[in-house]
XYZ file of C-alpha atoms in Angstrom:
113
model
C -204.314 4.851 -197.084
C -203.207 8.282 -195.911
C -201.186 10.554 -198.196
C -198.376 10.916 -195.711
C -196.926 8.001 -193.832
C -194.523 8.977 -191.077
C -191.793 6.903 -189.522
C -189.358 8.067 -186.878
C -185.795 6.894 -186.843
C -183.104 7.877 -184.352
C -181.893 11.405 -184.958
C -184.393 12.638 -187.526
C -187.957 12.214 -188.775
C -188.591 10.358 -192.013
C -191.528 11.132 -194.240
C -192.675 8.973 -197.114
C -194.855 10.993 -199.475
C -197.257 9.181 -201.756
C -197.865 11.312 -204.821
C -201.104 10.595 -206.626
C -203.756 12.385 -208.617
C -206.362 10.183 -206.983
C -209.108 12.286 -205.359
C -208.884 10.263 -202.135
C -205.336 11.490 -201.498
C -205.894 14.810 -199.767
C -203.649 17.774 -200.391
C -202.348 16.812 -203.818
C -203.379 18.453 -207.050
C -203.502 16.749 -210.410
C -199.730 17.225 -210.597
C -197.216 14.694 -209.366
C -197.019 16.064 -205.828
C -193.519 17.496 -206.199
C -194.931 20.987 -205.705
C -195.309 20.103 -202.003
C -191.646 19.220 -201.502
C -190.190 22.733 -201.016
C -192.775 23.556 -198.332
C -192.140 20.241 -196.567
C -188.382 20.839 -196.711
C -188.769 24.373 -195.286
C -191.070 23.211 -192.495
C -188.716 20.431 -191.329
C -185.214 20.865 -192.795
C -183.939 17.582 -191.335
C -186.853 15.525 -192.609
C -186.095 12.812 -195.157
C -188.555 12.645 -198.074
C -189.085 9.768 -200.504
C -191.884 10.411 -203.014
C -193.701 7.298 -204.217
C -195.482 7.426 -207.555
C -196.944 5.144 -210.156
C -194.287 5.908 -212.759
C -190.796 7.324 -212.520
C -189.556 9.246 -215.535
C -186.148 10.912 -215.595
C -187.823 14.310 -215.657
C -190.113 13.521 -212.701
C -187.268 12.105 -210.592
C -185.021 15.101 -211.358
C -187.874 17.489 -210.572
C -188.505 15.790 -207.226
C -184.810 15.669 -206.288
C -184.428 19.317 -207.306
C -187.340 20.282 -205.073
C -185.891 18.545 -202.038
C -186.642 14.815 -202.213
C -184.022 12.449 -200.828
C -185.042 9.570 -203.056
C -187.810 8.335 -205.340
C -189.734 5.065 -205.542
C -192.135 3.583 -208.063
C -195.316 2.096 -206.611
C -194.858 -1.162 -208.541
C -191.443 -1.705 -206.886
C -192.462 -0.560 -203.417
C -192.520 -3.997 -201.825
C -189.078 -4.837 -203.222
C -187.278 -1.594 -202.468
C -188.954 0.404 -199.680
C -186.851 -1.129 -196.864
C -183.612 -0.549 -198.803
C -184.616 2.985 -199.796
C -185.423 3.860 -196.183
C -182.099 2.410 -194.989
C -180.084 4.346 -197.586
C -181.915 7.627 -197.080
C -181.544 7.176 -193.308
C -177.784 6.853 -193.917
C -177.869 10.207 -195.758
C -177.666 8.621 -199.217
C -180.137 8.972 -202.080
C -182.363 6.321 -203.626
C -183.596 6.391 -207.224
C -184.613 3.553 -209.535
C -181.424 1.940 -210.859
C -182.698 1.960 -214.436
C -182.908 5.769 -214.353
C -179.495 6.563 -212.847
C -177.551 6.783 -216.131
C -180.214 8.971 -217.729
C -180.360 11.262 -214.703
C -176.581 11.689 -214.658
C -176.646 12.414 -218.402
C -179.305 15.118 -217.925
C -177.350 16.693 -215.054
C -174.171 16.786 -217.150
C -176.043 18.430 -220.037
C -177.568 21.002 -217.664
C -174.126 21.876 -216.284
C -172.585 22.317 -219.757
């Protein structure tokens, strides 16, 4: 599997980034891959980015969204939600795991206070 899977949709490119510390995924450090997001966003401002990782914590999702991701998927839910996530992100909406939404909103409110 390649680290970057590309899919073109009418009007803009879509990039699905698989973040992994696995040594066979080139270009990613031992981090979660979010350090690549700002550079990807600068290189193609219209690109849509959905990181895919083994686990989604509130902190990791917020970090990825803050660095330019348009959504976030957990590997274990990929088969169930990838088509929906791609559709929503293509429609200029965000996708994050439903179970994390309330916690993410809570963190954002606390940051703003």
